[in-house]
Structures are given as C-alpha cells and as structure tokens.
Tab-separated table of C-alpha atoms and ligand atoms in Angstrom:
chain	number	residue	atom	x	y	z
A	621	MET	CA	19.445	5.682	16.915
A	622	ILE	CA	21.036	6.773	13.673
A	623	PHE	CA	21.071	10.442	12.843
A	624	ARG	CA	22.354	12.042	9.726
A	625	ARG	CA	24.373	15.182	10.342
A	626	SER	CA	22.499	18.396	9.913
A	627	LYS	CA	23.219	20.581	6.925
A	628	GLN	CA	23.190	23.644	9.132
A	629	VAL	CA	26.217	22.888	11.254
A	630	GLU	CA	27.092	25.934	13.305
A	631	VAL	CA	29.792	24.614	15.586
A	632	GLU	CA	31.940	22.180	13.692
A	633	ASP	CA	32.511	19.601	16.399
A	634	GLU	CA	28.967	19.746	17.762
A	635	PRO	CA	26.678	19.055	14.829
A	636	GLU	CA	23.054	19.829	15.489
A	637	ILE	CA	20.477	17.244	14.654
A	638	GLU	CA	17.870	18.504	12.258
A	639	TYR	CA	14.653	17.428	13.889
A	640	VAL	CA	11.313	16.993	12.224
A	641	LEU	CA	8.981	19.997	12.453
A	642	PHE	CA	5.377	19.414	13.479
A	643	GLN	CA	3.009	21.639	11.520
A	644	GLY	CA	-0.417	21.117	12.977
A	645	PRO	CA	-3.049	18.400	13.196
A	646	LEU	CA	-5.057	17.280	10.159
A	647	ASN	CA	-8.347	17.839	12.004
A	648	GLY	CA	-7.559	21.520	12.650
A	649	VAL	CA	-7.900	21.219	16.462
A	650	GLN	CA	-4.921	23.283	17.631
A	651	PRO	CA	-2.983	21.501	20.405
A	652	ASN	CA	-2.797	23.497	23.616
A	653	LEU	CA	0.869	23.055	24.532
A	654	ALA	CA	0.754	25.740	27.247
A	655	ALA	CA	-1.923	23.850	29.168
A	656	ASN	CA	0.143	20.667	28.831
A	657	ALA	CA	3.565	22.158	29.554
A	658	LYS	CA	4.651	19.266	31.781
A	659	LEU	CA	3.869	16.681	29.122
A	660	ALA	CA	5.538	18.772	26.409
A	661	GLN	CA	8.650	19.205	28.535
A	662	ALA	CA	8.949	15.480	29.145
A	663	ALA	CA	7.910	14.153	25.750
A	664	LEU	CA	8.353	16.671	22.925
A	665	VAL	CA	12.067	15.982	22.362
A	666	PRO	CA	11.770	12.143	22.577
A	667	THR	CA	8.801	12.353	20.175
A	668	LYS	CA	10.805	14.437	17.703
A	669	GLU	CA	13.728	12.008	18.036
A	670	LEU	CA	11.495	9.031	17.352
A	671	ILE	CA	9.846	10.510	14.247
A	672	THR	CA	13.160	11.901	12.922
A	673	ASP	CA	14.846	8.519	13.380
A	674	ALA	CA	11.986	6.815	11.520
A	675	ILE	CA	12.169	9.276	8.611
A	676	LEU	CA	15.960	8.939	8.336
A	677	ARG	CA	15.622	5.161	8.253
A	678	ARG	CA	12.951	5.402	5.505
A	679	ALA	CA	10.307	3.795	7.743
A	680	GLU	CA	6.709	3.993	6.543
A	681	MET	CA	5.306	2.958	9.919
A	682	ILE	CA	6.152	3.190	13.628
A	683	ARG	CA	4.620	0.837	16.189
A	684	LEU	CA	4.928	1.491	19.906
A	685	ASP	CA	3.700	-1.343	22.131
A	686	PRO	CA	3.753	-1.333	25.933
A	687	LYS	CA	5.329	-4.583	27.188
A	688	GLY	CA	5.943	-5.110	30.909
A	689	ASN	CA	8.027	-2.207	32.190
A	690	ALA	CA	9.083	-1.121	28.734
A	691	ALA	CA	7.654	0.353	25.565
A	692	VAL	CA	8.894	-1.511	22.507
A	693	VAL	CA	9.258	0.452	19.294
A	694	ARG	CA	9.433	-1.152	15.872
A	695	LEU	CA	10.063	0.638	12.599
A	696	TYR	CA	8.604	-0.839	9.403
A	697	VAL	CA	10.757	-0.281	6.330
A	698	ASP	CA	9.143	-1.471	3.076
A	699	GLY	CA	6.777	-3.665	5.084
A	700	VAL	CA	9.456	-5.374	7.212
A	701	PRO	CA	9.679	-4.653	10.983
A	702	TYR	CA	13.022	-3.646	12.526
A	703	PRO	CA	13.611	-3.140	16.253
A	704	ALA	CA	14.162	0.499	17.202
A	705	ALA	CA	14.265	2.424	20.471
A	706	ARG	CA	13.282	0.668	23.690
A	707	MET	CA	12.129	3.085	26.334
A	708	PRO	CA	10.712	2.891	29.848
A	709	ARG	CA	6.979	2.253	29.790
A	710	GLN	CA	6.314	5.667	31.318
A	711	GLN	CA	8.188	7.424	28.541
A	712	GLY	CA	6.327	5.373	25.947
A	713	THR	CA	3.042	6.555	27.452
A	714	ALA	CA	4.276	10.169	27.423
A	715	VAL	CA	5.299	9.917	23.745
A	716	THR	CA	1.903	8.431	22.852
A	717	GLN	CA	0.126	11.224	24.738
A	718	MET	CA	2.329	13.829	23.027
A	719	ILE	CA	1.535	12.483	19.560
A	720	LYS	CA	-2.169	12.429	20.443
A	721	LEU	CA	-1.953	16.051	21.572
A	722	LEU	CA	-0.089	17.105	18.405
A	723	SER	CA	-2.724	15.305	16.295
A	724	GLY	CA	-5.599	17.158	17.943
A	725	LEU	CA	-6.859	13.990	19.675
A	726	ASP	CA	-8.341	13.790	23.183
A	727	ILE	CA	-5.452	13.050	25.576
A	728	LYS	CA	-7.836	12.451	28.493
A	729	GLU	CA	-9.398	9.524	26.645
A	730	ARG	CA	-7.186	6.450	27.051
A	731	ASN	CA	-9.632	3.579	26.838
A	732	ALA	CA	-11.142	4.046	23.401
A	733	GLY	CA	-9.403	3.870	20.045
A	734	GLN	CA	-8.751	7.193	18.314
A	735	ALA	CA	-7.428	8.119	14.893
A	736	GLY	CA	-6.086	11.347	13.449
A	737	GLY	CA	-2.917	12.795	12.049
A	738	LEU	CA	-0.616	15.742	11.622
A	739	ASN	CA	1.473	17.528	9.033
A	740	ALA	CA	5.232	17.446	9.393
A	741	GLU	CA	8.344	18.598	7.584
A	742	HIS	CA	11.911	17.332	7.618
A	743	GLU	CA	14.799	18.671	5.518
A	744	SER	CA	12.279	20.622	3.386
A	745	VAL	CA	10.250	17.479	2.599
A	746	LYS	CA	6.571	17.469	3.578
A	747	TYR	CA	5.117	14.458	5.357
A	748	GLN	CA	1.722	13.448	6.605
A	749	LEU	CA	1.682	11.366	9.791
A	750	LYS	CA	-1.444	9.232	10.248
A	751	VAL	CA	-1.911	8.348	13.905
A	752	GLN	CA	-3.888	5.498	15.429
A	753	VAL	CA	-4.151	4.614	19.123
A	754	ALA	CA	-5.822	1.531	20.545
A	755	PRO	CA	-6.220	0.346	24.145
A	756	GLY	CA	-4.127	-2.697	25.107
A	757	ASP	CA	-2.239	-4.242	28.051
A	758	GLY	CA	-3.166	-1.439	30.461
A	759	ALA	CA	-1.632	1.222	28.205
A	760	GLU	CA	-2.274	2.434	24.702
A	761	ARG	CA	-0.656	0.994	21.589
A	762	LEU	CA	0.416	3.551	19.023
A	763	ILE	CA	0.747	3.307	15.255
A	764	VAL	CA	2.099	6.198	13.185
A	765	ARG	CA	2.077	5.890	9.394
A	766	ILE	CA	4.519	8.204	7.651
A	767	GLU	CA	3.601	9.336	4.173
A	768	ASN	CA	6.042	11.304	2.066
A	769	LEU	CA	3.649	13.420	0.033
A	770	LYS	CA	6.132	13.818	-2.815
A	771	THR	CA	7.081	10.202	-3.407
A	772	ARG	CA	3.588	8.677	-3.167
A	773	PRO	CA	3.544	6.361	-6.216
A	774	GLU	CA	0.667	7.259	-8.505
A	775	LYS	CA	1.474	6.447	-12.123
A	776	PRO	CA	0.659	2.919	-13.375
A	777	GLU	CA	4.279	2.318	-14.436
A	778	ASP	CA	5.532	3.357	-10.959
A	779	LEU	CA	3.140	0.871	-9.359
A	780	GLY	CA	4.578	-1.977	-11.427
A	781	PHE	CA	1.855	-2.244	-14.122
A	782	SER	CA	3.478	-3.826	-17.189
A	783	GLN	CA	2.440	-2.714	-20.681
A	784	THR	CA	0.629	-6.050	-21.176
A	785	MET	CA	-1.287	-5.485	-17.963
A	786	ARG	CA	-2.255	-1.946	-18.935
A	787	ASP	CA	-3.519	-3.151	-22.326
A	788	LYS	CA	-5.490	-5.901	-20.625
A	789	LEU	CA	-7.030	-3.492	-18.121
A	790	ARG	CA	-8.044	-1.098	-20.883
A	791	GLU	CA	-9.630	-3.909	-22.828
A	792	ARG	CA	-11.465	-5.321	-19.798
A	793	THR	CA	-12.654	-1.926	-18.601
A	794	THR	CA	-13.616	-0.003	-21.695
A	795	ASP	CA	-14.369	-2.460	-24.498
A	796	HIS	CA	-17.608	-3.629	-22.968
A	797	PRO	CA	-19.592	-2.721	-19.846
A	798	GLY	CA	-19.198	-4.664	-16.604
A	799	ALA	CA	-17.485	-4.512	-13.234
A	800	VAL	CA	-13.741	-4.418	-12.534
A	801	PHE	CA	-12.898	-4.724	-8.847
A	802	CYS	CA	-9.626	-4.628	-6.986
A	803	CYS	CA	-9.179	-6.763	-3.860
A	804	GLY	CA	-6.504	-7.957	-1.428
A	805	PRO	CA	-5.523	-7.947	2.242
A	806	GLY	CA	-5.054	-4.627	4.082
A	807	GLY	CA	-1.737	-2.927	3.404
A	808	SER	CA	-1.229	-4.662	0.052
A	809	GLY	CA	-1.854	-1.515	-1.975
A	810	VAL	CA	-5.480	-2.145	-3.021
A	811	THR	CA	-6.566	1.524	-3.045
A	812	THR	CA	-3.427	2.651	-4.900
A	813	THR	CA	-3.973	-0.140	-7.449
A	814	THR	CA	-7.619	0.874	-7.962
A	815	PHE	CA	-6.547	4.413	-8.843
A	816	GLY	CA	-3.758	2.930	-10.971
A	817	ILE	CA	-6.429	1.092	-12.998
A	818	LEU	CA	-8.292	4.374	-13.571
A	819	ARG	CA	-5.057	6.058	-14.616
A	820	ALA	CA	-4.220	3.220	-17.012
A	821	LEU	CA	-7.379	4.030	-18.997
A	822	ASP	CA	-7.405	6.572	-21.782
A	823	PRO	CA	-9.358	9.558	-20.471
A	824	TYR	CA	-9.261	11.339	-23.834
A	825	THR	CA	-11.217	8.769	-25.795
A	826	ARG	CA	-13.401	7.555	-22.916
A	827	THR	CA	-15.669	9.410	-20.533
A	828	ILE	CA	-14.631	8.501	-16.999
A	829	LEU	CA	-16.696	9.878	-14.133
A	830	THR	CA	-16.289	9.409	-10.409
A	831	LEU	CA	-19.142	8.811	-7.999
A	832	GLY	CA	-16.672	7.781	-5.283
A	833	ASP	CA	-14.249	9.579	-2.976
A	834	THR	CA	-10.891	10.116	-4.730
A	835	GLU	CA	-9.225	11.114	-1.415
A	836	GLY	CA	-7.715	14.259	-2.855
A	837	ARG	CA	-5.959	12.488	-5.734
A	838	LYS	CA	-5.673	14.418	-8.959
A	839	LEU	CA	-7.129	12.371	-11.799
A	840	ILE	CA	-6.486	14.036	-15.132
A	841	ALA	CA	-9.535	14.364	-17.386
A	842	MET	CA	-11.714	12.443	-14.959
A	843	ASN	CA	-14.589	14.398	-13.597
A	844	PRO	CA	-16.385	14.083	-10.302
A	845	PHE	CA	-20.133	13.812	-10.755
A	846	GLU	CA	-22.083	16.061	-8.417
A	847	TRP	CA	-24.519	14.021	-6.387
A	848	GLU	CA	-25.642	13.801	-2.797
A	849	ALA	CA	-25.272	10.537	-0.900
A	850	SER	CA	-28.680	11.350	0.604
A	851	GLU	CA	-30.377	10.935	-2.784
A	852	GLY	CA	-29.189	7.310	-2.815
A	853	LEU	CA	-26.634	5.568	-5.023
A	854	GLU	CA	-29.249	4.273	-7.486
A	855	ARG	CA	-30.587	7.753	-8.176
A	856	GLY	CA	-26.972	8.943	-8.592
A	857	ILE	CA	-26.231	6.176	-11.105
A	858	GLN	CA	-29.438	6.877	-13.050
A	859	ARG	CA	-28.599	10.570	-13.300
A	860	VAL	CA	-24.947	10.007	-14.270
A	861	LEU	CA	-25.959	7.495	-16.984
A	862	ARG	CA	-27.718	10.296	-18.884
A	863	ILE	CA	-24.244	11.704	-19.653
A	864	GLU	CA	-23.383	8.280	-21.130
A	865	PRO	CA	-20.042	7.674	-19.387
A	866	ASN	CA	-17.871	4.689	-20.345
A	867	VAL	CA	-16.468	4.150	-16.866
A	868	LEU	CA	-17.746	4.986	-13.387
A	869	PHE	CA	-15.485	4.951	-10.346
A	870	VAL	CA	-17.389	3.960	-7.200
A	871	ASP	CA	-16.629	3.772	-3.466
A	872	PRO	CA	-15.580	0.368	-2.031
A	873	VAL	CA	-18.446	-2.133	-2.236
A	874	ARG	CA	-19.143	-3.354	1.280
A	875	ASP	CA	-22.609	-4.903	1.229
A	876	ALA	CA	-25.049	-7.014	-0.759
A	877	GLU	CA	-27.341	-4.076	-1.491
A	878	THR	CA	-24.603	-2.060	-3.252
A	879	ALA	CA	-23.286	-5.123	-5.102
A	880	LYS	CA	-26.780	-5.968	-6.428
A	881	LEU	CA	-27.318	-2.368	-7.481
A	882	LEU	CA	-24.056	-2.169	-9.457
A	883	PHE	CA	-24.731	-5.471	-11.225
A	884	LYS	CA	-28.185	-4.170	-12.180
A	885	TYR	CA	-26.429	-1.566	-14.357
A	886	SER	CA	-23.369	-3.637	-15.325
A	887	ASP	CA	-24.664	-4.173	-18.876
A	888	THR	CA	-24.806	-0.395	-19.421
A	889	VAL	CA	-21.557	0.980	-17.984
A	890	SER	CA	-18.175	-0.161	-16.608
A	891	PHE	CA	-17.631	0.128	-12.868
A	892	VAL	CA	-14.235	0.336	-11.175
A	893	GLY	CA	-13.961	0.031	-7.390
A	894	GLU	CA	-12.658	-1.942	-4.418
A	895	LEU	CA	-14.001	-5.178	-3.037
A	896	PRO	CA	-13.200	-6.453	0.476
A	897	ALA	CA	-11.810	-9.928	-0.273
A	898	LYS	CA	-8.376	-11.402	0.419
A	899	ASP	CA	-7.789	-12.528	-3.176
A	900	VAL	CA	-9.452	-12.757	-6.585
A	901	ALA	CA	-10.933	-16.237	-6.081
A	902	THR	CA	-12.630	-15.351	-2.786
A	903	GLY	CA	-13.683	-12.075	-4.433
A	904	VAL	CA	-15.789	-14.059	-6.917
A	905	GLN	CA	-17.335	-16.019	-4.049
A	906	GLN	CA	-18.130	-12.820	-2.153
A	907	LEU	CA	-19.937	-11.385	-5.185
A	908	VAL	CA	-21.890	-14.616	-5.721
A	909	GLN	CA	-22.913	-14.602	-2.067
A	910	TRP	CA	-24.030	-10.958	-2.191
A	911	THR	CA	-25.925	-11.142	-5.471
A	912	GLY	CA	-27.232	-14.645	-4.759
A	913	ASP	CA	-26.880	-15.444	-8.461
A	914	THR	CA	-23.890	-17.043	-10.213
A	915	ASN	CA	-25.239	-15.944	-13.620
A	916	VAL	CA	-25.298	-12.289	-12.618
A	917	VAL	CA	-21.616	-12.473	-11.612
A	918	ALA	CA	-20.569	-14.502	-14.690
A	919	GLU	CA	-22.239	-11.959	-16.993
A	920	GLY	CA	-21.621	-8.711	-15.094
A	921	LEU	CA	-18.052	-9.137	-13.869
A	922	ASN	CA	-15.228	-8.291	-16.285
A	923	ALA	CA	-12.155	-8.723	-14.104
A	924	LEU	CA	-10.767	-8.858	-10.570
A	925	VAL	CA	-7.302	-7.487	-9.853
A	926	SER	CA	-5.252	-8.190	-6.730
A	927	PRO	CA	-1.879	-6.618	-5.803
A	928	LYS	CA	1.006	-7.786	-3.626
A	929	LEU	CA	3.969	-5.609	-2.668
A	930	ILE	CA	7.497	-6.913	-3.121
A	931	ARG	CA	10.779	-5.233	-2.162
A	932	LYS	CA	13.166	-4.101	-4.886
A	933	LEU	CA	16.887	-4.829	-4.541
A	934	CYS	CA	19.054	-1.789	-3.891
A	935	GLU	CA	20.730	-0.988	-7.231
A	936	LYS	CA	23.803	0.302	-5.412
A	937	CYS	CA	24.714	-2.804	-3.424
A	938	LYS	CA	22.925	-5.806	-4.978
A	939	GLN	CA	25.225	-8.753	-5.650
A	940	VAL	CA	25.291	-10.903	-8.735
A	941	PHE	CA	25.592	-14.697	-8.549
A	942	LYS	CA	25.471	-17.653	-10.918
A	943	PRO	CA	22.532	-19.873	-10.061
A	944	ASN	CA	22.484	-23.625	-10.507
A	945	PRO	CA	20.899	-24.375	-13.947
A	946	LYS	CA	18.823	-27.147	-12.353
A	947	ALA	CA	17.371	-24.668	-9.853
A	948	ILE	CA	16.544	-22.289	-12.731
A	949	ALA	CA	14.576	-25.014	-14.503
A	950	LYS	CA	12.870	-26.172	-11.304
A	951	LEU	CA	11.701	-22.656	-10.463
A	952	GLY	CA	10.392	-22.128	-13.968
A	953	LEU	CA	12.714	-19.198	-14.683
A	954	PRO	CA	13.511	-18.577	-18.363
A	955	PRO	CA	16.347	-20.955	-19.445
A	956	GLU	CA	18.374	-17.973	-20.697
A	957	THR	CA	18.674	-16.733	-17.078
A	958	HIS	CA	22.415	-16.978	-16.403
A	959	VAL	CA	22.774	-14.652	-13.451
A	960	LEU	CA	20.555	-13.621	-10.563
A	961	PHE	CA	20.903	-10.970	-7.881
A	962	ARG	CA	20.650	-10.941	-4.105
A	963	PRO	CA	21.212	-8.480	-1.258
A	964	PRO	CA	24.748	-8.364	0.212
A	965	ARG	CA	25.259	-10.513	3.294
A	966	PRO	CA	26.520	-8.435	6.240
A	967	PRO	CA	29.556	-10.065	7.921
A	968	VAL	CA	29.101	-12.110	11.110
A	969	ALA	CA	29.097	-9.895	14.210
A	970	GLY	CA	32.333	-9.928	16.222
A	971	THR	CA	34.597	-10.689	13.232
A	972	PRO	CA	37.204	-8.205	11.906
A	973	GLU	CA	35.109	-7.951	8.703
A	974	ALA	CA	32.133	-6.824	10.764
A	975	ASP	CA	34.192	-4.074	12.400
A	976	ALA	CA	35.304	-2.785	9.014
A	977	TRP	CA	31.858	-3.145	7.388
A	978	VAL	CA	30.296	0.064	6.133
A	979	PRO	CA	26.605	-0.301	5.326
A	980	CYS	CA	25.458	0.914	1.907
A	981	HIS	CA	24.575	4.606	2.187
A	982	LYS	CA	21.694	4.245	-0.262
A	983	CYS	CA	19.636	1.574	1.555
A	984	GLY	CA	21.207	1.767	5.030
A	985	GLY	CA	22.555	-1.774	4.659
A	986	ILE	CA	19.159	-3.443	4.225
A	987	GLY	CA	19.894	-4.458	0.621
A	988	TYR	CA	16.432	-3.431	-0.569
A	989	LEU	CA	15.152	-0.002	-1.517
A	990	GLY	CA	11.466	0.641	-2.111
A	991	ARG	CA	8.758	-1.724	-3.284
A	992	THR	CA	6.897	-2.497	-6.463
A	993	GLY	CA	3.618	-4.279	-7.091
A	994	ILE	CA	2.951	-7.689	-8.581
A	995	PHE	CA	-0.588	-8.427	-9.686
A	996	GLU	CA	-3.039	-11.222	-10.339
A	997	ILE	CA	-5.770	-10.609	-12.879
A	998	LEU	CA	-8.833	-12.825	-13.048
A	999	GLU	CA	-10.473	-12.278	-16.422
A	1000	MET	CA	-13.970	-13.404	-17.267
A	1001	SER	CA	-12.966	-15.704	-20.132
A	1002	PRO	CA	-15.535	-18.126	-21.622
A	1003	GLY	CA	-14.003	-20.919	-19.505
A	1004	MET	CA	-14.120	-18.780	-16.349
A	1005	LYS	CA	-17.769	-17.907	-17.018
A	1006	ASP	CA	-18.589	-21.624	-16.995
A	1007	VAL	CA	-16.706	-22.167	-13.718
A	1008	VAL	CA	-18.424	-19.188	-12.051
A	1009	ARG	CA	-21.878	-20.189	-13.356
A	1010	ALA	CA	-21.374	-23.664	-11.913
A	1011	GLY	CA	-20.543	-22.101	-8.513
A	1012	GLY	CA	-16.864	-23.147	-8.703
A	1013	SER	CA	-14.684	-23.243	-5.568
A	1014	PRO	CA	-11.681	-20.898	-5.160
A	1015	GLN	CA	-9.502	-23.870	-6.111
A	1016	GLN	CA	-11.421	-24.478	-9.353
A	1017	ILE	CA	-11.267	-20.760	-10.125
A	1018	ARG	CA	-7.481	-20.813	-9.699
A	1019	GLN	CA	-7.188	-23.891	-11.911
A	1020	GLN	CA	-9.113	-22.083	-14.639
A	1021	MET	CA	-6.853	-19.034	-14.290
A	1022	LYS	CA	-3.840	-21.296	-14.875
A	1023	ALA	CA	-5.505	-23.123	-17.765
A	1024	ASP	CA	-6.299	-19.802	-19.480
A	1025	GLY	CA	-2.769	-18.450	-18.883
A	1026	MET	CA	-3.959	-15.496	-16.793
A	1027	GLN	CA	-1.527	-13.244	-14.937
A	1028	LEU	CA	-0.576	-14.900	-11.607
A	1029	PHE	CA	1.532	-13.703	-8.645
A	1030	GLN	CA	4.092	-16.501	-8.871
A	1031	LYS	CA	4.850	-15.875	-12.544
A	1032	GLU	CA	5.030	-12.117	-11.995
A	1033	ALA	CA	7.411	-12.506	-9.052
A	1034	LEU	CA	9.732	-14.821	-10.997
A	1035	ARG	CA	9.742	-12.383	-13.912
A	1036	LEU	CA	11.074	-9.728	-11.503
A	1037	VAL	CA	13.695	-12.188	-10.196
A	1038	ALA	CA	14.865	-12.941	-13.755
A	1039	GLU	CA	15.027	-9.194	-14.486
A	1040	GLY	CA	17.194	-8.634	-11.382
A	1041	VAL	CA	14.589	-6.346	-9.781
A	1042	THR	CA	14.154	-8.559	-6.732
A	1043	ALA	CA	15.713	-11.635	-5.101
A	1044	LEU	CA	14.456	-15.212	-4.733
A	1045	GLU	CA	14.612	-14.924	-0.938
A	1046	GLU	CA	12.326	-11.875	-1.085
A	1047	VAL	CA	9.816	-13.828	-3.188
A	1048	GLN	CA	9.894	-16.584	-0.561
A	1049	ARG	CA	9.332	-14.060	2.219
A	1050	VAL	CA	6.369	-12.462	0.446
A	1051	PHE	CA	4.653	-15.790	-0.253
A	1052	GLN	CA	5.196	-17.089	3.279
A	1053	GLN	CA	3.495	-14.064	4.810
A	1054	PRO	CA	0.177	-14.973	6.351
A	1055	ALA	CA	-2.700	-13.109	4.710
A	1056	ALA	CA	-3.599	-10.137	6.920
B	2250	LIG	ZN1	22.183	-0.615	-0.837
C-alpha cells in the first residue's frame, strides 16, 4: 500500500499515517462499537487503511470479493480496476462487517443485499462513502463508492459540454415543447449529464420547474414544484402547467404509463429526464414500445443525449509523438494534426531504468488524471422523424444520425485526441468496453 506522509509528523523518523476519519452513517443509525468491541479491535485499523489507501490513490470505487481463502481487493481509478490489498478471507469478512457497522447496516444479516453509506474526512476533505453489500460465494461482496463532495463535477463545461452542444441543447429544449431524455449504461454519467442539460439552459429567460428528485443538487433559479406523489403525476403536471413553465424536470421514466403520460403533454411543455436505455437508438425503440405509436415519438421527442466517460491525459507527464500522416488520414483526424499525445510508458520491470523510475507525483504513474464526457445527440430532424415514423431499426437510426451530421461518440473522441486531451489507446479502450 502507498501512503503519503502525514503533515503532522511528531517524531521525525517515525511519520504517522493520517488515516481517514469516519463521521457517522448516512442513515443516522449510530453504530454501537462498544457492543462490537471484538470486531472493532480486529477490523477498524485494516478498514481505515483500506479506505485511506483508496483515497490516496484517487480511487472512486473499492471492490472486495471473497475468492477461495483470500479476499481480493480492487481499486477503480477513473473507471479502470487496479489490484490492491489481498487479505485472508477472514479479514475480508471482518472489514466488510466493520464497514456495514459504520454505515448503520445490519451486521447480523449476511444473506440479503444491503445498501447505505457514511460520511468521512481525510486531510480536511469531506467524502461520502456509498456502501453496497451482496451475497456471493459463501461470503459477502463489498462495493464502496468514494465521492469527494468538493470535486463533484457539476457545471456543463466541467462535464465536457462544448459550446456547440450547449447551444444545441438550448435550442432543442426551449425553442419548442417536447421531450429531451438522457440515456446510457450504468456508471456512464447519465444522471450527471441530465443535470448538466438543465444547467446548460438559461434559467433567467425560461421558467424551469422540477417535479423530480434533484438529489440535493443546487440548481440556480430552478424551482421545485410542491406536489405530492400520492396525487399522481398527471395531476401534478396539470397543476404545474398553470404556471406556464418552459421546461419541466421529471424523475427517470421507467414504465409505459409514465412515458404515455409525458407524451400526452409534450406539445405543451418541454420535459427533461432520464430514460433506461443503453444508447440513443435503443432509447427511441424503448419509447416506441412504451407508447405503442411511432407518430407520438416522432412528434413528441426533441432529442436523446447519451454520455460516455473518457480518461484525460495527465498534463504533467503526457508525452508528445509524431504520428504517421497515413494513420491520421485513416482515423479521420484533421489533416493539420501534426502531433499527438500519449501516456508515458513505464520501463520494463527488472531493468536498471525500472529501478530508477520515479512515477509522476500528479497521477501516481498512471498517465491519466480525471475523466471528461463525450456525448451523442440524436436530434429529431425531418429525416429522423421519417425514420422513426417508419419504425426504423437502431441501425437505420444511426445511419440517419450520420447522414444529418449529428454529434457522435467517435467524432467527439477523435476531437479530444486531436486536442491532446486524451490518447488514441484510451479511445480504443473505451470503445472496446462491453456495454454494462
Ligand atoms: Zn502524470
């Protein structure tokens, strides 16, 4: 494990590790450490070590899986898994139990999935740890998601929205009524993108109201509309329409009934929300299936947006190289691209270079630091309306997107390569990933 030296060194040759501080479960159920003294004695320090190590390595997720006699820990940094501590199975179980206890979960229950979380602090930075346990292989599997509350990207430009994209979203959302949905596989940033769309709108010239759960996000000049779920969504929409809003934010659409209801009012107001579909083309199909009417979707849908996350090269250690002009042309990069960037290659283990190698202090030697979004936007152009009305397949929908020059992942990714934001090998990795 890698530990940074503590700032509060008391004895010079014995630096103390600054461990993470646990500050109580999110559900308010105070853990009874006294009643679980044996567990705390065995597992509190290893648990602190594990979480501290993950934070120092910039991991956004920890996975602990029991395997044979061991518990295998992997740390996910910018979406990529790295092997971390390997501990005896028994210790893995103790750490899992400890995290459950600290999260206010039931430690006696080991056969049903549980979810919760806790507040934490490390080097004066506040974190929220979201905890998930699931039964598996005779012992529980543990997932801890680490969220740095200060660096959570919120602004459209931080998410990777280009100016062109923001203009397009404004036009598609506020110029005429209709639905704008965001879709994509889990973990691709769909929720963040949905709020990014709302933030890209101009709240001072448009009335934007929320009927959905904003999960504690602060949305400037956007007002929650007071309504009770018990009165039904339709009644809520009818009441909110009296205020004549331009845009309504709604909770994720998960069934035919809700989809039909929103499309019933899609000629009066703009809706923004999430749609469970792996990409924009299957999103159209899902809506057609739910509404049972291709015309309704062709007329009521304004746009579908889908994000993908891609790692950004570390500015400190990225390396420049001269690409082959033929490769530039083949990839479709702009012909004026003379140089590209890539992460540094660590020397081969066992060589003198490897012994002398000092990993970059900024990215820890990974070569990438943080992620940005790339986006596909399906717009309901006249040509797309025809394809949707005719019940077009996902393939035909994609063809139409290309024909109309809509924003596509591949083009967006190559733009970032040409700008030196990311590397070709990262683009390959992202596109080879199986859809979750
Ligand atoms: Zn670096």
